[in-house]
Amino acid sequence: MKRVFSGIKPTGHLTLGNYLGAMRQWAAVDQHRADALFCVVDLHALTVDHDPARVRRLSRQTATLLLAAGLDPELCTLFVQSHVDEHARLSYLLECVATDGEMRRMIQYKEKAARERGRGGSVRLSLLTYPVLMAADILAYGTDEVPVGDDQAQHVELTRDLALRFNQRYGQAFVVPRATHPAVAARVMNLQDPTSKMGKSDDAGPGTVYLLDEPDVVRKKVMRAVTDSGQEVVYDREGRPGVANLLEILAACTGGNPEALALVYESYGSLKKDTAEAVVEVLRPVRARHKELCADPVYVEGVLREGAEKARAMARPVVDAAYRAIGLLPPAAEPVLNAAR
């Protein structure tokens, strides 16, 4: 089986976009077709100002919601990044292969660094180097495929470059992965700004549907979604982004087609109402299962503990081999005790 790796940062409450765009695909497809690892990448949450207690709380919530969305520890490996030391061990080796220029060309770094400079501040060094840690996340497991959205494709390309460069300089140590873009994944935009992605770090809230929102809250957010000038319901991503976003969400929730659904509706109101109800129904089993799992924290802790053990067993031989290849002296073997003594 191919090996697949995906991670999600605990930097905010998970959203409808996270579910329709990734989590549902992981549960319905990826864990069945591949040797799949899913990771709460908590180390990546430290690249910006953060509240330690909130990171811990969101890490647990994220893992619980991944289970609630249908990840099965009998079929896949679910764990927390910081529980497996090999991620940090390998990250430093890859920093010794990466270049400063490569890091500074990363789009997310350039955008965030420019914003911070505009405020008279500076970003953390870890924001510059975190794509190398992301590469370590992937390469430590001999990953074949990395399901990603368009915004992360550049980081997978960097991972490929680092793997190839390491292999050429020091010998074959890493599988060179490739990015995959699942055709069924939905692209969910902010309900108040349909030109921007629905992000979990948007704490303002009105344009973002969170997985744990109550049904009435979901309905209110969808009914208040920004639409477009005119009254005709047409699917036009460029010209009518608000209506197109609602049609895409409805299609993703019902298994329909946004172009075909546009022909069904004569008003924005009826489209919003049906979209709201479709979202409520899609999220209902996730919220119910999350409630059950929260009542059994020992189970969740056990899943994460066993997942980390499995992940560590996969990653350690790969990382140890990379340490040897790059020229590091292996630790001395433990002395064998004399049985007679």
Tab-separated table of N, CA and C in Angstrom, residues 175-332:
chain	number	residue	atom	x	y	z
A	175	VAL	N	12.203	8.485	0.559
A	175	VAL	CA	11.243	8.390	-0.534
A	175	VAL	C	10.897	9.818	-0.956
A	176	VAL	N	10.826	10.069	-2.246
A	176	VAL	CA	10.468	11.397	-2.739
A	176	VAL	C	8.955	11.435	-2.937
A	177	PRO	N	8.228	12.182	-2.111
A	177	PRO	CA	6.764	12.151	-2.159
A	177	PRO	C	6.212	13.036	-3.278
A	178	ARG	N	4.932	12.897	-3.509
A	178	ARG	CA	4.265	13.794	-4.451
A	178	ARG	C	2.983	14.315	-3.823
A	179	ALA	N	2.619	15.531	-4.212
A	179	ALA	CA	1.368	16.120	-3.742
A	179	ALA	C	0.207	15.545	-4.539
A	180	THR	N	-0.914	15.319	-3.858
A	180	THR	CA	-2.140	14.916	-4.544
A	180	THR	C	-3.229	15.914	-4.200
A	181	HIS	N	-4.118	16.133	-5.154
A	181	HIS	CA	-5.201	17.094	-4.979
A	181	HIS	C	-6.515	16.369	-5.234
A	182	PRO	N	-7.127	15.846	-4.175
A	182	PRO	CA	-8.345	15.049	-4.350
A	182	PRO	C	-9.423	15.806	-5.116
A	183	ALA	N	-9.961	15.172	-6.146
A	183	ALA	CA	-10.966	15.828	-6.983
A	183	ALA	C	-12.253	16.112	-6.221
A	184	VAL	N	-12.529	15.299	-5.197
A	184	VAL	CA	-13.798	15.457	-4.489
A	184	VAL	C	-13.719	16.483	-3.362
A	185	ALA	N	-12.554	16.983	-3.054
A	185	ALA	CA	-12.428	17.928	-1.952
A	185	ALA	C	-13.082	19.252	-2.305
A	186	ALA	N	-13.809	19.813	-1.350
A	186	ALA	CA	-14.506	21.075	-1.585
A	186	ALA	C	-13.622	22.256	-1.205
A	187	ARG	N	-13.804	23.350	-1.919
A	187	ARG	CA	-13.095	24.591	-1.612
A	187	ARG	C	-14.119	25.531	-0.981
A	188	VAL	N	-14.076	25.649	0.323
A	188	VAL	CA	-15.091	26.406	1.059
A	188	VAL	C	-14.547	27.795	1.384
A	189	MET	N	-15.290	28.808	0.985
A	189	MET	CA	-14.863	30.181	1.183
A	189	MET	C	-15.629	30.809	2.353
A	190	ASN	N	-15.090	31.914	2.862
A	190	ASN	CA	-15.699	32.627	3.975
A	190	ASN	C	-17.069	33.173	3.568
A	191	LEU	N	-18.054	32.985	4.420
A	191	LEU	CA	-19.413	33.399	4.079
A	191	LEU	C	-19.563	34.916	4.004
A	192	GLN	N	-18.700	35.649	4.694
A	192	GLN	CA	-18.749	37.113	4.654
A	192	GLN	C	-17.773	37.700	3.641
A	193	ASP	N	-16.814	36.925	3.215
A	193	ASP	CA	-15.834	37.355	2.213
A	193	ASP	C	-15.552	36.173	1.299
A	194	PRO	N	-16.419	35.937	0.308
A	194	PRO	CA	-16.302	34.728	-0.515
A	194	PRO	C	-15.098	34.701	-1.449
A	195	THR	N	-14.234	35.709	-1.357
A	195	THR	CA	-12.976	35.650	-2.107
A	195	THR	C	-11.839	35.108	-1.246
A	196	SER	N	-12.104	34.855	0.038
A	196	SER	CA	-11.096	34.336	0.966
A	196	SER	C	-11.525	32.981	1.495
A	197	LYS	N	-10.553	32.121	1.744
A	197	LYS	CA	-10.837	30.780	2.252
A	197	LYS	C	-11.390	30.849	3.671
A	198	MET	N	-12.303	29.943	3.997
A	198	MET	CA	-12.822	29.829	5.358
A	198	MET	C	-11.721	29.231	6.227
A	199	GLY	N	-11.136	30.035	7.113
A	199	GLY	CA	-9.991	29.592	7.891
A	199	GLY	C	-10.301	29.444	9.362
A	200	LYS	N	-9.644	28.471	10.010
A	200	LYS	CA	-9.896	28.220	11.427
A	200	LYS	C	-9.271	29.261	12.337
A	201	SER	N	-8.353	30.084	11.803
A	201	SER	CA	-7.726	31.116	12.622
A	201	SER	C	-8.533	32.412	12.632
A	202	ASP	N	-9.644	32.428	11.889
A	202	ASP	CA	-10.493	33.613	11.846
A	202	ASP	C	-11.431	33.592	13.048
A	203	ASP	N	-11.010	34.241	14.121
A	203	ASP	CA	-11.800	34.192	15.349
A	203	ASP	C	-12.974	35.168	15.326
A	204	ALA	N	-13.071	35.976	14.263
A	204	ALA	CA	-14.205	36.899	14.176
A	204	ALA	C	-15.509	36.120	14.090
A	205	GLY	N	-15.520	35.042	13.314
A	205	GLY	CA	-16.619	34.093	13.405
A	205	GLY	C	-17.774	34.180	12.440
A	206	PRO	N	-18.349	35.344	12.099
A	206	PRO	CA	-19.603	35.343	11.347
A	206	PRO	C	-19.512	34.724	9.959
A	207	GLY	N	-18.329	34.725	9.355
A	207	GLY	CA	-18.181	34.120	8.037
A	207	GLY	C	-17.683	32.699	8.077
A	208	THR	N	-17.462	32.170	9.274
A	208	THR	CA	-16.869	30.845	9.430
A	208	THR	C	-17.813	29.930	10.199
A	209	VAL	N	-18.120	28.789	9.621
A	209	VAL	CA	-18.925	27.773	10.307
A	209	VAL	C	-17.964	26.801	10.966
A	210	TYR	N	-18.030	26.719	12.280
A	210	TYR	CA	-17.174	25.796	13.026
A	210	TYR	C	-17.890	24.469	13.214
A	211	LEU	N	-17.118	23.396	13.284
A	211	LEU	CA	-17.716	22.064	13.382
A	211	LEU	C	-18.570	21.899	14.631
A	212	LEU	N	-18.235	22.635	15.680
A	212	LEU	CA	-18.969	22.496	16.937
A	212	LEU	C	-20.014	23.590	17.137
A	213	ASP	N	-20.268	24.389	16.100
A	213	ASP	CA	-21.354	25.371	16.192
A	213	ASP	C	-22.686	24.653	16.386
A	214	GLU	N	-23.542	25.235	17.237
A	214	GLU	CA	-24.898	24.707	17.398
A	214	GLU	C	-25.678	24.895	16.094
A	215	PRO	N	-26.664	24.030	15.825
A	215	PRO	CA	-27.426	24.136	14.573
A	215	PRO	C	-28.010	25.526	14.310
A	216	ASP	N	-28.552	26.173	15.347
A	216	ASP	CA	-29.126	27.502	15.136
A	216	ASP	C	-28.056	28.526	14.765
A	217	VAL	N	-26.861	28.350	15.298
A	217	VAL	CA	-25.754	29.247	14.950
A	217	VAL	C	-25.353	29.035	13.496
A	218	VAL	N	-25.317	27.777	13.077
A	218	VAL	CA	-24.994	27.467	11.679
A	218	VAL	C	-26.023	28.118	10.760
A	219	ARG	N	-27.289	27.933	11.079
A	219	ARG	CA	-28.348	28.504	10.237
A	219	ARG	C	-28.220	30.021	10.142
A	220	LYS	N	-27.952	30.663	11.260
A	220	LYS	CA	-27.850	32.118	11.266
A	220	LYS	C	-26.690	32.585	10.392
A	221	LYS	N	-25.552	31.910	10.483
A	221	LYS	CA	-24.380	32.309	9.695
A	221	LYS	C	-24.634	32.138	8.208
A	222	VAL	N	-25.253	31.008	7.834
A	222	VAL	CA	-25.499	30.774	6.412
A	222	VAL	C	-26.555	31.743	5.884
A	223	MET	N	-27.591	32.005	6.663
A	223	MET	CA	-28.642	32.908	6.195
A	223	MET	C	-28.137	34.337	6.044
A	224	ARG	N	-27.073	34.684	6.755
A	224	ARG	CA	-26.496	36.024	6.657
A	224	ARG	C	-25.323	36.095	5.683
A	225	ALA	N	-25.101	35.020	4.944
A	225	ALA	CA	-23.981	34.981	4.010
A	225	ALA	C	-24.113	36.077	2.958
A	226	VAL	N	-22.980	36.641	2.587
A	226	VAL	CA	-22.941	37.660	1.541
A	226	VAL	C	-23.288	37.009	0.199
A	227	THR	N	-24.181	37.651	-0.527
A	227	THR	CA	-24.478	37.182	-1.884
A	227	THR	C	-23.966	38.246	-2.869
A	228	ASP	N	-24.627	38.414	-3.991
A	228	ASP	CA	-24.119	39.314	-5.021
A	228	ASP	C	-25.246	40.191	-5.535
A	229	SER	N	-24.886	41.198	-6.313
A	229	SER	CA	-25.901	42.042	-6.929
A	229	SER	C	-26.707	41.218	-7.925
A	230	GLY	N	-27.945	41.622	-8.120
A	230	GLY	CA	-28.821	40.849	-8.990
A	230	GLY	C	-29.606	39.838	-8.186
A	231	GLN	N	-30.583	39.214	-8.818
A	231	GLN	CA	-31.452	38.261	-8.133
A	231	GLN	C	-31.363	36.848	-8.692
A	232	GLU	N	-30.811	36.690	-9.878
A	232	GLU	CA	-30.782	35.379	-10.520
A	232	GLU	C	-29.719	34.488	-9.880
A	233	VAL	N	-30.084	33.245	-9.600
A	233	VAL	CA	-29.142	32.279	-9.040
A	233	VAL	C	-28.393	31.614	-10.185
A	234	VAL	N	-27.125	31.983	-10.337
A	234	VAL	CA	-26.277	31.385	-11.367
A	234	VAL	C	-24.953	30.981	-10.735
A	235	TYR	N	-24.325	29.949	-11.316
A	235	TYR	CA	-23.027	29.521	-10.813
A	235	TYR	C	-21.933	30.200	-11.629
A	236	ASP	N	-21.292	31.198	-11.025
A	236	ASP	CA	-20.238	31.970	-11.690
A	236	ASP	C	-19.216	32.331	-10.612
A	237	ARG	N	-18.164	31.519	-10.489
A	237	ARG	CA	-17.184	31.702	-9.412
A	237	ARG	C	-16.532	33.078	-9.464
A	238	GLU	N	-16.270	33.606	-10.646
A	238	GLU	CA	-15.606	34.902	-10.762
A	238	GLU	C	-16.595	36.052	-10.622
A	239	GLY	N	-17.710	35.963	-11.309
A	239	GLY	CA	-18.657	37.079	-11.318
A	239	GLY	C	-19.608	37.108	-10.148
A	240	ARG	N	-19.957	35.942	-9.599
A	240	ARG	CA	-20.902	35.845	-8.476
A	240	ARG	C	-20.311	34.958	-7.380
A	241	PRO	N	-19.221	35.383	-6.741
A	241	PRO	CA	-18.533	34.503	-5.782
A	241	PRO	C	-19.382	34.117	-4.574
A	242	GLY	N	-20.255	35.012	-4.114
A	242	GLY	CA	-21.074	34.696	-2.945
A	242	GLY	C	-22.045	33.569	-3.218
A	243	VAL	N	-22.783	33.680	-4.311
A	243	VAL	CA	-23.747	32.648	-4.680
A	243	VAL	C	-23.013	31.355	-5.043
A	244	ALA	N	-21.894	31.482	-5.755
A	244	ALA	CA	-21.127	30.291	-6.122
A	244	ALA	C	-20.659	29.541	-4.886
A	245	ASN	N	-20.256	30.266	-3.849
A	245	ASN	CA	-19.805	29.620	-2.618
A	245	ASN	C	-20.936	28.826	-1.978
A	246	LEU	N	-22.131	29.413	-1.919
A	246	LEU	CA	-23.276	28.697	-1.355
A	246	LEU	C	-23.604	27.448	-2.174
A	247	LEU	N	-23.562	27.570	-3.496
A	247	LEU	CA	-23.854	26.426	-4.352
A	247	LEU	C	-22.809	25.325	-4.175
A	248	GLU	N	-21.552	25.705	-4.014
A	248	GLU	CA	-20.500	24.703	-3.824
A	248	GLU	C	-20.637	24.011	-2.476
A	249	ILE	N	-20.983	24.773	-1.438
A	249	ILE	CA	-21.195	24.163	-0.124
A	249	ILE	C	-22.369	23.196	-0.169
A	250	LEU	N	-23.469	23.625	-0.784
A	250	LEU	CA	-24.644	22.757	-0.905
A	250	LEU	C	-24.307	21.499	-1.696
A	251	ALA	N	-23.570	21.662	-2.780
A	251	ALA	CA	-23.191	20.505	-3.594
A	251	ALA	C	-22.314	19.547	-2.806
A	252	ALA	N	-21.355	20.090	-2.042
A	252	ALA	CA	-20.455	19.244	-1.258
A	252	ALA	C	-21.213	18.484	-0.176
A	253	CYS	N	-22.218	19.109	0.389
A	253	CYS	CA	-22.984	18.469	1.469
A	253	CYS	C	-23.980	17.435	0.962
A	254	THR	N	-24.477	17.622	-0.261
A	254	THR	CA	-25.537	16.750	-0.772
A	254	THR	C	-25.080	15.809	-1.869
A	255	GLY	N	-23.829	15.958	-2.312
A	255	GLY	CA	-23.357	15.135	-3.409
A	255	GLY	C	-23.848	15.607	-4.763
A	256	GLY	N	-24.287	16.852	-4.835
A	256	GLY	CA	-24.805	17.400	-6.081
A	256	GLY	C	-23.741	18.105	-6.900
A	257	ASN	N	-24.209	18.828	-7.900
A	257	ASN	CA	-23.345	19.579	-8.803
A	257	ASN	C	-23.752	21.043	-8.740
A	258	PRO	N	-22.818	21.973	-8.506
A	258	PRO	CA	-23.207	23.381	-8.328
A	258	PRO	C	-23.890	23.976	-9.553
A	259	GLU	N	-23.446	23.606	-10.759
A	259	GLU	CA	-24.087	24.138	-11.959
A	259	GLU	C	-25.536	23.665	-12.062
A	260	ALA	N	-25.758	22.369	-11.770
A	260	ALA	CA	-27.112	21.827	-11.838
A	260	ALA	C	-27.988	22.403	-10.730
A	261	LEU	N	-27.426	22.573	-9.549
A	261	LEU	CA	-28.208	23.113	-8.441
A	261	LEU	C	-28.637	24.543	-8.706
A	262	ALA	N	-27.840	25.307	-9.431
A	262	ALA	CA	-28.197	26.698	-9.727
A	262	ALA	C	-29.509	26.780	-10.501
A	263	LEU	N	-29.798	25.756	-11.280
A	263	LEU	CA	-31.024	25.761	-12.083
A	263	LEU	C	-32.269	25.489	-11.249
A	264	VAL	N	-32.069	24.989	-10.030
A	264	VAL	CA	-33.195	24.603	-9.174
A	264	VAL	C	-33.778	25.799	-8.431
A	265	TYR	N	-32.945	26.820	-8.185
A	265	TYR	CA	-33.354	27.908	-7.289
A	265	TYR	C	-33.680	29.188	-8.042
A	266	GLU	N	-34.734	29.863	-7.574
A	266	GLU	CA	-35.154	31.122	-8.168
A	266	GLU	C	-34.854	32.310	-7.264
A	267	SER	N	-34.437	32.026	-6.010
A	267	SER	CA	-34.146	33.126	-5.084
A	267	SER	C	-32.974	32.774	-4.198
A	268	TYR	N	-32.284	33.813	-3.718
A	268	TYR	CA	-31.182	33.611	-2.796
A	268	TYR	C	-31.685	33.042	-1.478
A	269	GLY	N	-32.872	33.449	-1.055
A	269	GLY	CA	-33.393	33.011	0.235
A	269	GLY	C	-33.570	31.510	0.309
A	270	SER	N	-34.179	30.919	-0.723
A	270	SER	CA	-34.395	29.470	-0.710
A	270	SER	C	-33.069	28.722	-0.808
A	271	LEU	N	-32.107	29.269	-1.565
A	271	LEU	CA	-30.782	28.652	-1.650
A	271	LEU	C	-30.100	28.663	-0.288
A	272	LYS	N	-30.169	29.794	0.401
A	272	LYS	CA	-29.543	29.884	1.719
A	272	LYS	C	-30.197	28.917	2.704
A	273	LYS	N	-31.512	28.840	2.668
A	273	LYS	CA	-32.214	27.961	3.611
A	273	LYS	C	-31.820	26.512	3.409
A	274	ASP	N	-31.814	26.050	2.169
A	274	ASP	CA	-31.452	24.664	1.904
A	274	ASP	C	-29.982	24.391	2.207
A	275	THR	N	-29.127	25.375	1.935
A	275	THR	CA	-27.704	25.204	2.247
A	275	THR	C	-27.502	25.089	3.749
A	276	ALA	N	-28.188	25.937	4.501
A	276	ALA	CA	-28.064	25.898	5.960
A	276	ALA	C	-28.484	24.542	6.501
A	277	GLU	N	-29.602	24.013	6.022
A	277	GLU	CA	-30.076	22.726	6.517
A	277	GLU	C	-29.140	21.597	6.105
A	278	ALA	N	-28.581	21.703	4.910
A	278	ALA	CA	-27.643	20.672	4.458
A	278	ALA	C	-26.388	20.657	5.318
A	279	VAL	N	-25.892	21.834	5.699
A	279	VAL	CA	-24.705	21.918	6.555
A	279	VAL	C	-25.019	21.354	7.937
A	280	VAL	N	-26.167	21.714	8.485
A	280	VAL	CA	-26.561	21.204	9.798
A	280	VAL	C	-26.586	19.675	9.785
A	281	GLU	N	-27.136	19.081	8.741
A	281	GLU	CA	-27.239	17.620	8.674
A	281	GLU	C	-25.882	16.958	8.501
A	282	VAL	N	-24.996	17.564	7.722
A	282	VAL	CA	-23.664	17.002	7.541
A	282	VAL	C	-22.887	17.010	8.850
A	283	LEU	N	-23.052	18.067	9.624
A	283	LEU	CA	-22.287	18.195	10.863
A	283	LEU	C	-22.921	17.462	12.046
A	284	ARG	N	-24.181	17.094	11.917
A	284	ARG	CA	-24.889	16.478	13.055
A	284	ARG	C	-24.168	15.231	13.588
A	285	PRO	N	-23.813	14.248	12.762
A	285	PRO	CA	-23.141	13.059	13.310
A	285	PRO	C	-21.749	13.359	13.860
A	286	VAL	N	-21.069	14.339	13.304
A	286	VAL	CA	-19.744	14.708	13.816
A	286	VAL	C	-19.875	15.285	15.219
A	287	ARG	N	-20.831	16.177	15.406
A	287	ARG	CA	-21.036	16.779	16.724
A	287	ARG	C	-21.471	15.731	17.742
A	288	ALA	N	-22.323	14.798	17.318
A	288	ALA	CA	-22.799	13.755	18.240
A	288	ALA	C	-21.652	12.849	18.668
A	289	ARG	N	-20.826	12.443	17.704
A	289	ARG	CA	-19.703	11.565	18.034
A	289	ARG	C	-18.677	12.303	18.879
A	290	HIS	N	-18.471	13.586	18.616
A	290	HIS	CA	-17.540	14.381	19.427
A	290	HIS	C	-18.005	14.416	20.882
A	291	LYS	N	-19.290	14.558	21.098
A	291	LYS	CA	-19.831	14.581	22.457
A	291	LYS	C	-19.560	13.259	23.161
A	292	GLU	N	-19.729	12.139	22.447
A	292	GLU	CA	-19.460	10.827	23.029
A	292	GLU	C	-17.984	10.682	23.399
A	293	LEU	N	-17.106	11.129	22.510
A	293	LEU	CA	-15.671	10.992	22.752
A	293	LEU	C	-15.208	11.876	23.904
A	294	CYS	N	-15.799	13.050	24.039
A	294	CYS	CA	-15.438	13.932	25.153
A	294	CYS	C	-15.798	13.310	26.498
A	295	ALA	N	-16.798	12.442	26.485
A	295	ALA	CA	-17.188	11.751	27.720
A	295	ALA	C	-16.265	10.576	28.038
A	296	ASP	N	-15.344	10.266	27.115
A	296	ASP	CA	-14.424	9.138	27.313
A	296	ASP	C	-13.000	9.580	26.967
A	297	PRO	N	-12.437	10.524	27.740
A	297	PRO	CA	-11.105	11.047	27.408
A	297	PRO	C	-10.008	9.991	27.483
A	298	VAL	N	-10.203	8.950	28.292
A	298	VAL	CA	-9.200	7.889	28.392
A	298	VAL	C	-9.039	7.185	27.044
A	299	TYR	N	-10.139	7.014	26.331
A	299	TYR	CA	-10.068	6.384	25.016
A	299	TYR	C	-9.246	7.230	24.053
A	300	VAL	N	-9.521	8.541	24.024
A	300	VAL	CA	-8.801	9.439	23.115
A	300	VAL	C	-7.310	9.440	23.453
A	301	GLU	N	-6.993	9.508	24.748
A	301	GLU	CA	-5.585	9.489	25.157
A	301	GLU	C	-4.910	8.189	24.727
A	302	GLY	N	-5.640	7.090	24.830
A	302	GLY	CA	-5.076	5.802	24.423
A	302	GLY	C	-4.809	5.746	22.926
A	303	VAL	N	-5.727	6.300	22.137
A	303	VAL	CA	-5.533	6.342	20.685
A	303	VAL	C	-4.279	7.136	20.346
A	304	LEU	N	-4.103	8.290	20.995
A	304	LEU	CA	-2.940	9.133	20.700
A	304	LEU	C	-1.641	8.482	21.180
A	305	ARG	N	-1.694	7.812	22.310
A	305	ARG	CA	-0.498	7.134	22.823
A	305	ARG	C	-0.086	6.005	21.882
A	306	GLU	N	-1.046	5.175	21.504
A	306	GLU	CA	-0.733	4.063	20.610
A	306	GLU	C	-0.337	4.573	19.223
A	307	GLY	N	-0.972	5.664	18.788
A	307	GLY	CA	-0.617	6.236	17.498
A	307	GLY	C	0.816	6.740	17.487
A	308	ALA	N	1.227	7.390	18.577
A	308	ALA	CA	2.606	7.883	18.668
A	308	ALA	C	3.606	6.731	18.676
A	309	GLU	N	3.256	5.648	19.347
A	309	GLU	CA	4.152	4.475	19.370
A	309	GLU	C	4.315	3.892	17.973
A	310	LYS	N	3.219	3.782	17.235
A	310	LYS	CA	3.281	3.260	15.869
A	310	LYS	C	4.081	4.201	14.975
A	311	ALA	N	3.824	5.499	15.108
A	311	ALA	CA	4.526	6.476	14.280
A	311	ALA	C	6.018	6.473	14.575
A	312	ARG	N	6.356	6.376	15.852
A	312	ARG	CA	7.769	6.373	16.258
A	312	ARG	C	8.489	5.158	15.668
A	313	ALA	N	7.822	4.017	15.689
A	313	ALA	CA	8.431	2.797	15.147
A	313	ALA	C	8.667	2.914	13.642
A	314	MET	N	7.814	3.656	12.937
A	314	MET	CA	8.004	3.854	11.503
A	314	MET	C	9.110	4.868	11.228
A	315	ALA	N	9.141	5.948	12.011
A	315	ALA	CA	10.034	7.068	11.714
A	315	ALA	C	11.468	6.837	12.173
A	316	ARG	N	11.653	6.160	13.293
A	316	ARG	CA	12.997	6.077	13.880
A	316	ARG	C	14.014	5.423	12.935
A	317	PRO	N	13.710	4.312	12.272
A	317	PRO	CA	14.716	3.740	11.363
A	317	PRO	C	15.077	4.681	10.217
A	318	VAL	N	14.099	5.424	9.715
A	318	VAL	CA	14.355	6.361	8.619
A	318	VAL	C	15.270	7.481	9.089
A	319	VAL	N	14.964	8.056	10.241
A	319	VAL	CA	15.745	9.186	10.742
A	319	VAL	C	17.133	8.717	11.179
A	320	ASP	N	17.228	7.568	11.824
A	320	ASP	CA	18.545	7.041	12.205
A	320	ASP	C	19.418	6.828	10.969
A	321	ALA	N	18.831	6.320	9.892
A	321	ALA	CA	19.595	6.103	8.660
A	321	ALA	C	20.064	7.437	8.083
A	322	ALA	N	19.217	8.470	8.167
A	322	ALA	CA	19.613	9.793	7.677
A	322	ALA	C	20.751	10.370	8.512
A	323	TYR	N	20.731	10.131	9.824
A	323	TYR	CA	21.820	10.592	10.693
A	323	TYR	C	23.137	9.945	10.283
A	324	ARG	N	23.082	8.646	10.016
A	324	ARG	CA	24.311	7.951	9.600
A	324	ARG	C	24.780	8.461	8.238
A	325	ALA	N	23.837	8.660	7.324
A	325	ALA	CA	24.198	9.062	5.969
A	325	ALA	C	24.867	10.427	5.932
A	326	ILE	N	24.405	11.356	6.779
A	326	ILE	CA	24.939	12.713	6.727
A	326	ILE	C	26.272	12.842	7.454
A	327	GLY	N	26.666	11.785	8.184
A	327	GLY	CA	27.990	11.780	8.779
A	327	GLY	C	28.055	11.856	10.281
A	328	LEU	N	26.925	11.692	10.962
A	328	LEU	CA	26.920	11.765	12.421
A	328	LEU	C	27.318	10.429	13.024
A	329	LEU	N	28.112	10.503	14.081
A	329	LEU	CA	28.592	9.299	14.764
A	329	LEU	C	27.445	8.664	15.526
A	330	PRO	N	27.158	7.405	15.287
A	330	PRO	CA	26.068	6.760	16.032
A	330	PRO	C	26.446	6.615	17.498
A	331	PRO	N	25.458	6.602	18.389
A	331	PRO	CA	25.766	6.434	19.809
A	331	PRO	C	26.367	5.059	20.069
A	332	ALA	N	27.227	4.999	21.081
A	332	ALA	CA	27.847	3.721	21.430
A	332	ALA	C	26.781	2.745	21.907
